[in-house]
PDB file of C-alpha atoms in Angstrom:
ATOM      1  CA  MET A  15     -14.584   1.828 -15.836  1.00  0.00           C
ATOM      2  CA  SER A  16     -12.522  -1.364 -15.235  1.00  0.00           C
ATOM      3  CA  TYR A  17      -9.299  -1.431 -12.801  1.00  0.00           C
ATOM      4  CA  ASN A  18      -7.093  -2.128 -16.091  1.00  0.00           C
ATOM      5  CA  THR A  19      -8.546   1.185 -17.891  1.00  0.00           C
ATOM      6  CA  TYR A  20      -8.203   3.089 -14.632  1.00  0.00           C
ATOM      7  CA  ARG A  21      -4.309   1.950 -14.377  1.00  0.00           C
ATOM      8  CA  PHE A  22      -3.922   2.956 -18.224  1.00  0.00           C
ATOM      9  CA  TRP A  23      -5.158   6.361 -17.359  1.00  0.00           C
ATOM     10  CA  LYS A  24      -3.128   6.607 -14.243  1.00  0.00           C
ATOM     11  CA  LEU A  25       0.056   5.799 -16.051  1.00  0.00           C
ATOM     12  CA  LEU A  26      -0.831   8.385 -18.769  1.00  0.00           C
ATOM     13  CA  VAL A  27      -1.461  11.168 -16.279  1.00  0.00           C
ATOM     14  CA  ILE A  28       1.791  10.495 -14.342  1.00  0.00           C
ATOM     15  CA  ILE A  29       3.750  10.329 -17.554  1.00  0.00           C
ATOM     16  CA  ILE A  30       2.376  13.744 -18.812  1.00  0.00           C
ATOM     17  CA  VAL A  31       2.730  15.369 -15.366  1.00  0.00           C
ATOM     18  CA  ALA A  32       6.416  14.058 -15.265  1.00  0.00           C
ATOM     19  CA  ILE A  33       7.101  15.388 -18.697  1.00  0.00           C
ATOM     20  CA  LEU A  34       5.751  18.908 -17.919  1.00  0.00           C
ATOM     21  CA  VAL A  35       7.604  19.159 -14.463  1.00  0.00           C
ATOM     22  CA  GLY A  36      10.855  17.722 -16.254  1.00  0.00           C
ATOM     23  CA  TRP A  37      10.562  20.279 -19.014  1.00  0.00           C
ATOM     24  CA  ALA A  38       9.378  23.452 -16.784  1.00  0.00           C
ATOM     25  CA  VAL A  39      11.898  23.248 -13.832  1.00  0.00           C
ATOM     26  CA  PRO A  40      15.250  23.415 -16.228  1.00  0.00           C
ATOM     27  CA  SER A  41      13.273  25.785 -18.349  1.00  0.00           C
ATOM     28  CA  GLY A  42      13.084  28.211 -15.401  1.00  0.00           C
ATOM     29  CA  TYR A  43       9.165  28.160 -15.310  1.00  0.00           C
ATOM     30  CA  ALA A  44       9.063  27.686 -11.468  1.00  0.00           C
ATOM     31  CA  PHE A  45       5.305  28.432 -11.165  1.00  0.00           C
ATOM     32  CA  ILE A  46       4.376  25.314 -13.483  1.00  0.00           C
ATOM     33  CA  PRO A  47       5.264  22.145 -11.264  1.00  0.00           C
ATOM     34  CA  VAL A  48       2.712  22.855  -8.355  1.00  0.00           C
ATOM     35  CA  PRO A  49      -0.433  23.457 -10.530  1.00  0.00           C
ATOM     36  CA  VAL A  50       0.440  20.810 -12.813  1.00  0.00           C
ATOM     37  CA  ALA A  51       1.059  18.316  -9.912  1.00  0.00           C
ATOM     38  CA  VAL A  52      -2.411  19.450  -8.405  1.00  0.00           C
ATOM     39  CA  ILE A  53      -4.346  19.221 -11.382  1.00  0.00           C
ATOM     40  CA  GLY A  54      -2.882  15.696 -12.243  1.00  0.00           C
ATOM     41  CA  MET A  55      -3.842  14.593  -8.672  1.00  0.00           C
ATOM     42  CA  GLY A  56      -7.437  16.129  -9.157  1.00  0.00           C
ATOM     43  CA  ILE A  57      -7.804  14.056 -12.472  1.00  0.00           C
ATOM     44  CA  LEU A  58      -6.474  10.948 -11.014  1.00  0.00           C
ATOM     45  CA  TYR A  59      -9.135  11.435  -8.182  1.00  0.00           C
ATOM     46  CA  ILE A  60     -11.889  11.781 -10.762  1.00  0.00           C
ATOM     47  CA  ILE A  61     -10.735   8.761 -12.566  1.00  0.00           C
ATOM     48  CA  LYS A  62     -10.520   6.798  -9.490  1.00  0.00           C
ATOM     49  CA  ARG A  63     -14.104   7.501  -8.435  1.00  0.00           C
ATOM     50  CA  GLY A  64     -15.245   6.203 -11.858  1.00  0.00           C
ATOM     51  CA  VAL A  65     -13.798   2.620 -10.962  1.00  0.00           C
ATOM     52  CA  LYS A  66     -16.500   0.070 -10.300  1.00  0.00           C
ATOM     53  CA  GLU A  67     -14.016  -2.320  -8.917  1.00  0.00           C
ATOM     54  CA  ILE A  68     -12.627  -2.230  -5.465  1.00  0.00           C
ATOM     55  CA  VAL A  69      -8.998  -0.880  -5.757  1.00  0.00           C
ATOM     56  CA  ILE A  70      -7.722  -0.462  -2.118  1.00  0.00           C
ATOM     57  CA  ASP A  71      -8.402  -2.976   0.546  1.00  0.00           C
ATOM     58  CA  GLU A  72      -6.728  -4.370   3.827  1.00  0.00           C
ATOM     59  CA  ARG A  73      -4.053  -6.288   1.821  1.00  0.00           C
ATOM     60  CA  THR A  74      -3.023  -3.391   0.086  1.00  0.00           C
ATOM     61  CA  TYR A  75      -2.959  -1.174   3.173  1.00  0.00           C
ATOM     62  CA  ASN A  76      -0.768  -4.266   4.799  1.00  0.00           C
ATOM     63  CA  ILE A  77       1.520  -3.885   1.683  1.00  0.00           C
ATOM     64  CA  ALA A  78       1.896  -0.229   2.094  1.00  0.00           C
ATOM     65  CA  ASN A  79       2.590  -0.218   5.608  1.00  0.00           C
ATOM     66  CA  ARG A  80       5.369  -2.741   5.273  1.00  0.00           C
ATOM     67  CA  ALA A  81       6.937  -0.888   2.474  1.00  0.00           C
ATOM     68  CA  SER A  82       6.644   2.383   4.449  1.00  0.00           C
ATOM     69  CA  ARG A  83       8.492   0.808   7.459  1.00  0.00           C
ATOM     70  CA  MET A  84      11.214  -0.786   5.052  1.00  0.00           C
ATOM     71  CA  ALA A  85      11.622   2.517   3.237  1.00  0.00           C
ATOM     72  CA  PHE A  86      11.920   4.489   6.566  1.00  0.00           C
ATOM     73  CA  GLN A  87      14.328   2.022   7.934  1.00  0.00           C
ATOM     74  CA  THR A  88      16.453   1.884   5.057  1.00  0.00           C
ATOM     75  CA  VAL A  89      16.536   5.741   4.339  1.00  0.00           C
ATOM     76  CA  THR A  90      17.016   6.740   7.967  1.00  0.00           C
ATOM     77  CA  LEU A  91      19.963   4.308   8.270  1.00  0.00           C
ATOM     78  CA  ALA A  92      21.464   5.299   4.986  1.00  0.00           C
ATOM     79  CA  MET A  93      21.193   8.947   6.056  1.00  0.00           C
ATOM     80  CA  VAL A  94      22.815   8.549   9.570  1.00  0.00           C
ATOM     81  CA  LEU A  95      25.763   6.563   8.038  1.00  0.00           C
ATOM     82  CA  ILE A  96      26.517   8.935   5.281  1.00  0.00           C
ATOM     83  CA  GLY A  97      26.144  11.889   7.372  1.00  0.00           C
ATOM     84  CA  ALA A  98      28.347  10.393  10.089  1.00  0.00           C
ATOM     85  CA  THR A  99      30.911   9.490   7.346  1.00  0.00           C
ATOM     86  CA  LEU A 100      30.772  13.126   5.869  1.00  0.00           C
ATOM     87  CA  VAL A 101      31.263  14.666   9.383  1.00  0.00           C
ATOM     88  CA  ALA A 102      34.185  12.526  10.242  1.00  0.00           C
ATOM     89  CA  LEU A 103      35.641  13.609   6.934  1.00  0.00           C
ATOM     90  CA  SER A 104      35.158  17.072   7.540  1.00  0.00           C
ATOM     91  CA  TYR A 105      37.787  16.781  10.534  1.00  0.00           C
ATOM     92  CA  GLY A 106      40.426  15.646   7.760  1.00  0.00           C
ATOM     93  CA  LYS A 107      41.202  16.907   4.277  1.00  0.00           C
ATOM     94  CA  HIS A 108      37.425  17.732   3.485  1.00  0.00           C
ATOM     95  CA  PRO A 109      36.253  20.547   5.875  1.00  0.00           C
ATOM     96  CA  GLY A 110      33.520  21.568   3.582  1.00  0.00           C
ATOM     97  CA  VAL A 111      31.413  18.517   3.588  1.00  0.00           C
ATOM     98  CA  GLY A 112      30.534  18.909   7.361  1.00  0.00           C
ATOM     99  CA  PRO A 113      27.489  20.888   7.056  1.00  0.00           C
ATOM    100  CA  MET A 114      26.237  18.594   4.543  1.00  0.00           C
ATOM    101  CA  GLY A 115      26.717  15.501   7.015  1.00  0.00           C
ATOM    102  CA  LEU A 116      25.000  17.354   9.833  1.00  0.00           C
ATOM    103  CA  THR A 117      21.967  18.356   7.570  1.00  0.00           C
ATOM    104  CA  LEU A 118      21.423  14.558   6.708  1.00  0.00           C
ATOM    105  CA  ILE A 119      22.000  13.503  10.323  1.00  0.00           C
ATOM    106  CA  TYR A 120      19.280  16.286  11.563  1.00  0.00           C
ATOM    107  CA  SER A 121      17.027  15.416   8.806  1.00  0.00           C
ATOM    108  CA  ALA A 122      17.087  11.768   9.912  1.00  0.00           C
ATOM    109  CA  ALA A 123      16.470  12.815  13.519  1.00  0.00           C
ATOM    110  CA  GLY A 124      13.626  14.683  12.351  1.00  0.00           C
ATOM    111  CA  LEU A 125      12.168  11.639  10.521  1.00  0.00           C
ATOM    112  CA  MET A 126      12.666   9.569  13.332  1.00  0.00           C
ATOM    113  CA  ALA A 127      10.882  12.122  15.574  1.00  0.00           C
ATOM    114  CA  VAL A 128       7.831  12.213  13.314  1.00  0.00           C
ATOM    115  CA  TYR A 129       7.761   8.381  13.318  1.00  0.00           C
ATOM    116  CA  LEU A 130       7.762   8.296  17.026  1.00  0.00           C
ATOM    117  CA  ILE A 131       5.160  10.844  17.178  1.00  0.00           C
ATOM    118  CA  SER A 132       2.899   9.039  14.765  1.00  0.00           C
ATOM    119  CA  TYR A 133       3.697   5.694  16.226  1.00  0.00           C
ATOM    120  CA  VAL A 134       2.372   7.118  19.664  1.00  0.00           C
ATOM    121  CA  TYR A 135      -0.448   8.836  18.157  1.00  0.00           C
ATOM    122  CA  TYR A 136      -1.698   5.531  16.550  1.00  0.00           C
ATOM    123  CA  GLY A 137      -0.778   3.577  19.417  1.00  0.00           C
ATOM    124  CA  LYS A 138      -3.328   5.503  21.521  1.00  0.00           C
ATOM    125  CA  LYS A 139      -6.011   5.438  18.734  1.00  0.00           C
ATOM    126  CA  VAL A 140      -5.800   1.603  18.322  1.00  0.00           C
ATOM    127  CA  GLY A 141      -5.685   1.191  22.063  1.00  0.00           C
ATOM    128  CA  GLY A 142      -3.367  -0.924  24.432  1.00  0.00           C
ATOM    129  CA  LYS A 143       0.258  -0.199  25.366  1.00  0.00           C
ATOM    130  CA  SER A 144       2.667  -0.268  22.522  1.00  0.00           C
TER     131      SER A 144
ATOM    132  CA  MET B  16       3.368 -20.116   4.691  1.00  0.00           C
ATOM    133  CA  THR B  17       0.590 -19.515   7.308  1.00  0.00           C
ATOM    134  CA  ARG B  18      -0.950 -22.298   9.496  1.00  0.00           C
ATOM    135  CA  ILE B  19      -4.441 -20.887   8.631  1.00  0.00           C
ATOM    136  CA  THR B  20      -5.761 -22.596   5.678  1.00  0.00           C
ATOM    137  CA  ASN B  21      -9.045 -22.086   4.152  1.00  0.00           C
ATOM    138  CA  ARG B  22     -11.612 -23.622   1.798  1.00  0.00           C
ATOM    139  CA  ILE B  23     -12.357 -20.771  -0.418  1.00  0.00           C
ATOM    140  CA  ARG B  24     -11.577 -22.489  -3.810  1.00  0.00           C
ATOM    141  CA  ARG B  25     -13.718 -25.172  -2.936  1.00  0.00           C
ATOM    142  CA  LEU B  26     -16.662 -23.140  -1.516  1.00  0.00           C
ATOM    143  CA  ARG B  27     -16.606 -21.014  -4.818  1.00  0.00           C
ATOM    144  CA  PHE B  28     -16.833 -24.190  -6.769  1.00  0.00           C
ATOM    145  CA  ASP B  29     -19.862 -25.447  -4.487  1.00  0.00           C
ATOM    146  CA  HIS B  30     -21.680 -22.027  -5.032  1.00  0.00           C
ATOM    147  CA  SER B  31     -21.901 -22.687  -8.897  1.00  0.00           C
ATOM    148  CA  GLU B  32     -18.292 -21.706  -9.759  1.00  0.00           C
ATOM    149  CA  MET B  33     -18.652 -18.293  -8.244  1.00  0.00           C
ATOM    150  CA  THR B  34     -15.978 -16.098  -9.772  1.00  0.00           C
ATOM    151  CA  GLN B  35     -12.882 -14.474  -7.920  1.00  0.00           C
ATOM    152  CA  GLU B  36     -14.193 -11.033  -8.930  1.00  0.00           C
ATOM    153  CA  GLU B  37     -17.656 -11.924  -7.831  1.00  0.00           C
ATOM    154  CA  LEU B  38     -16.662 -13.152  -4.336  1.00  0.00           C
ATOM    155  CA  ALA B  39     -14.409  -9.944  -4.004  1.00  0.00           C
ATOM    156  CA  GLN B  40     -17.257  -8.071  -4.765  1.00  0.00           C
ATOM    157  CA  ARG B  41     -19.369  -9.623  -2.235  1.00  0.00           C
ATOM    158  CA  ALA B  42     -16.767  -9.448   0.697  1.00  0.00           C
ATOM    159  CA  GLY B  43     -15.704  -5.890  -0.340  1.00  0.00           C
ATOM    160  CA  CYS B  44     -12.069  -6.887  -1.179  1.00  0.00           C
ATOM    161  CA  THR B  45      -9.906  -6.616  -4.455  1.00  0.00           C
ATOM    162  CA  ARG B  46      -9.644  -9.834  -6.499  1.00  0.00           C
ATOM    163  CA  GLN B  47      -5.950  -9.806  -5.877  1.00  0.00           C
ATOM    164  CA  THR B  48      -6.714 -10.521  -2.239  1.00  0.00           C
ATOM    165  CA  ILE B  49      -8.826 -13.459  -3.126  1.00  0.00           C
ATOM    166  CA  ILE B  50      -5.978 -14.934  -5.105  1.00  0.00           C
ATOM    167  CA  ALA B  51      -3.630 -14.468  -2.283  1.00  0.00           C
ATOM    168  CA  LEU B  52      -6.063 -16.117  -0.026  1.00  0.00           C
ATOM    169  CA  GLU B  53      -6.565 -19.223  -2.158  1.00  0.00           C
ATOM    170  CA  GLN B  54      -2.765 -19.424  -2.709  1.00  0.00           C
ATOM    171  CA  GLY B  55      -2.510 -19.310   1.207  1.00  0.00           C
ATOM    172  CA  LYS B  56      -0.135 -16.422   1.129  1.00  0.00           C
ATOM    173  CA  TYR B  57      -2.234 -13.978   3.147  1.00  0.00           C
ATOM    174  CA  VAL B  58      -4.180 -14.179   6.418  1.00  0.00           C
ATOM    175  CA  PRO B  59      -7.190 -11.990   6.455  1.00  0.00           C
ATOM    176  CA  SER B  60      -8.607  -9.639   9.385  1.00  0.00           C
ATOM    177  CA  ILE B  61     -11.283 -11.162  11.407  1.00  0.00           C
ATOM    178  CA  GLU B  62     -13.808  -8.687   9.615  1.00  0.00           C
ATOM    179  CA  LEU B  63     -12.683  -9.693   6.074  1.00  0.00           C
ATOM    180  CA  ALA B  64     -13.000 -13.465   7.053  1.00  0.00           C
ATOM    181  CA  PHE B  65     -16.570 -12.890   8.480  1.00  0.00           C
ATOM    182  CA  LYS B  66     -17.298 -11.106   5.215  1.00  0.00           C
ATOM    183  CA  ILE B  67     -16.269 -14.026   3.117  1.00  0.00           C
ATOM    184  CA  ALA B  68     -18.086 -16.475   5.298  1.00  0.00           C
ATOM    185  CA  LEU B  69     -20.909 -14.241   5.019  1.00  0.00           C
ATOM    186  CA  ALA B  70     -20.733 -14.251   1.241  1.00  0.00           C
ATOM    187  CA  PHE B  71     -20.846 -17.906   1.035  1.00  0.00           C
ATOM    188  CA  GLY B  72     -23.576 -18.128   3.783  1.00  0.00           C
ATOM    189  CA  VAL B  73     -21.480 -20.377   6.068  1.00  0.00           C
ATOM    190  CA  THR B  74     -19.795 -20.185   9.247  1.00  0.00           C
ATOM    191  CA  LEU B  75     -16.203 -18.901   9.764  1.00  0.00           C
ATOM    192  CA  GLU B  76     -15.065 -22.265  10.728  1.00  0.00           C
ATOM    193  CA  GLU B  77     -16.240 -23.725   7.527  1.00  0.00           C
ATOM    194  CA  VAL B  78     -14.153 -21.585   5.417  1.00  0.00           C
ATOM    195  CA  PHE B  79     -11.070 -20.971   7.653  1.00  0.00           C
ATOM    196  CA  GLN B  80      -9.093 -23.497   9.854  1.00  0.00           C
ATOM    197  CA  TYR B  81      -6.130 -23.292  12.157  1.00  0.00           C
ATOM    198  CA  GLU B  82      -3.811 -26.156  11.914  1.00  0.00           C
ATOM    199  CA  GLY B  83      -2.185 -25.532  15.303  1.00  0.00           C
TER     200      GLY B  83
END
């Protein structure tokens, strides 16, 4: 199978999974999304094995690394800023938004903790002082 | 742009117009990576650089040059 054929089937599977999940959740079938997602991932795995061309290489990982880092920094910063704003607002006219702000700040702290642990782990794995 | 240049396009031509796909297969990378290398937009790892040189049967210096 060529890479383009793989991309076509991948897109089709993603669309079908998205439609099924999008239909199941509002309809109250809460048990459907998880098996559908797992089956979708399984189909994608099988299709990917049939691709003769090389699909992932060091450049792809390089791009993924940069994208992950950018996404992490953007999301964390946004969560902290929005969280701090909500907490500040909770001391004024909107006391109800305080817990929401704290949830965002604690989530950002959790993300940073996972990042730090991963960084130390991979730093030791690769070697040298980071 | 990087200061590392390469002669991949020239070497492909010298090896009976080897296609980007063929070189990618031999070097174990994607065709998009070969395209990015030829355009000077990507600097490969040492391992990939060696694999590309090996695919052409030449030394590393004959493929990549550092313009320092």
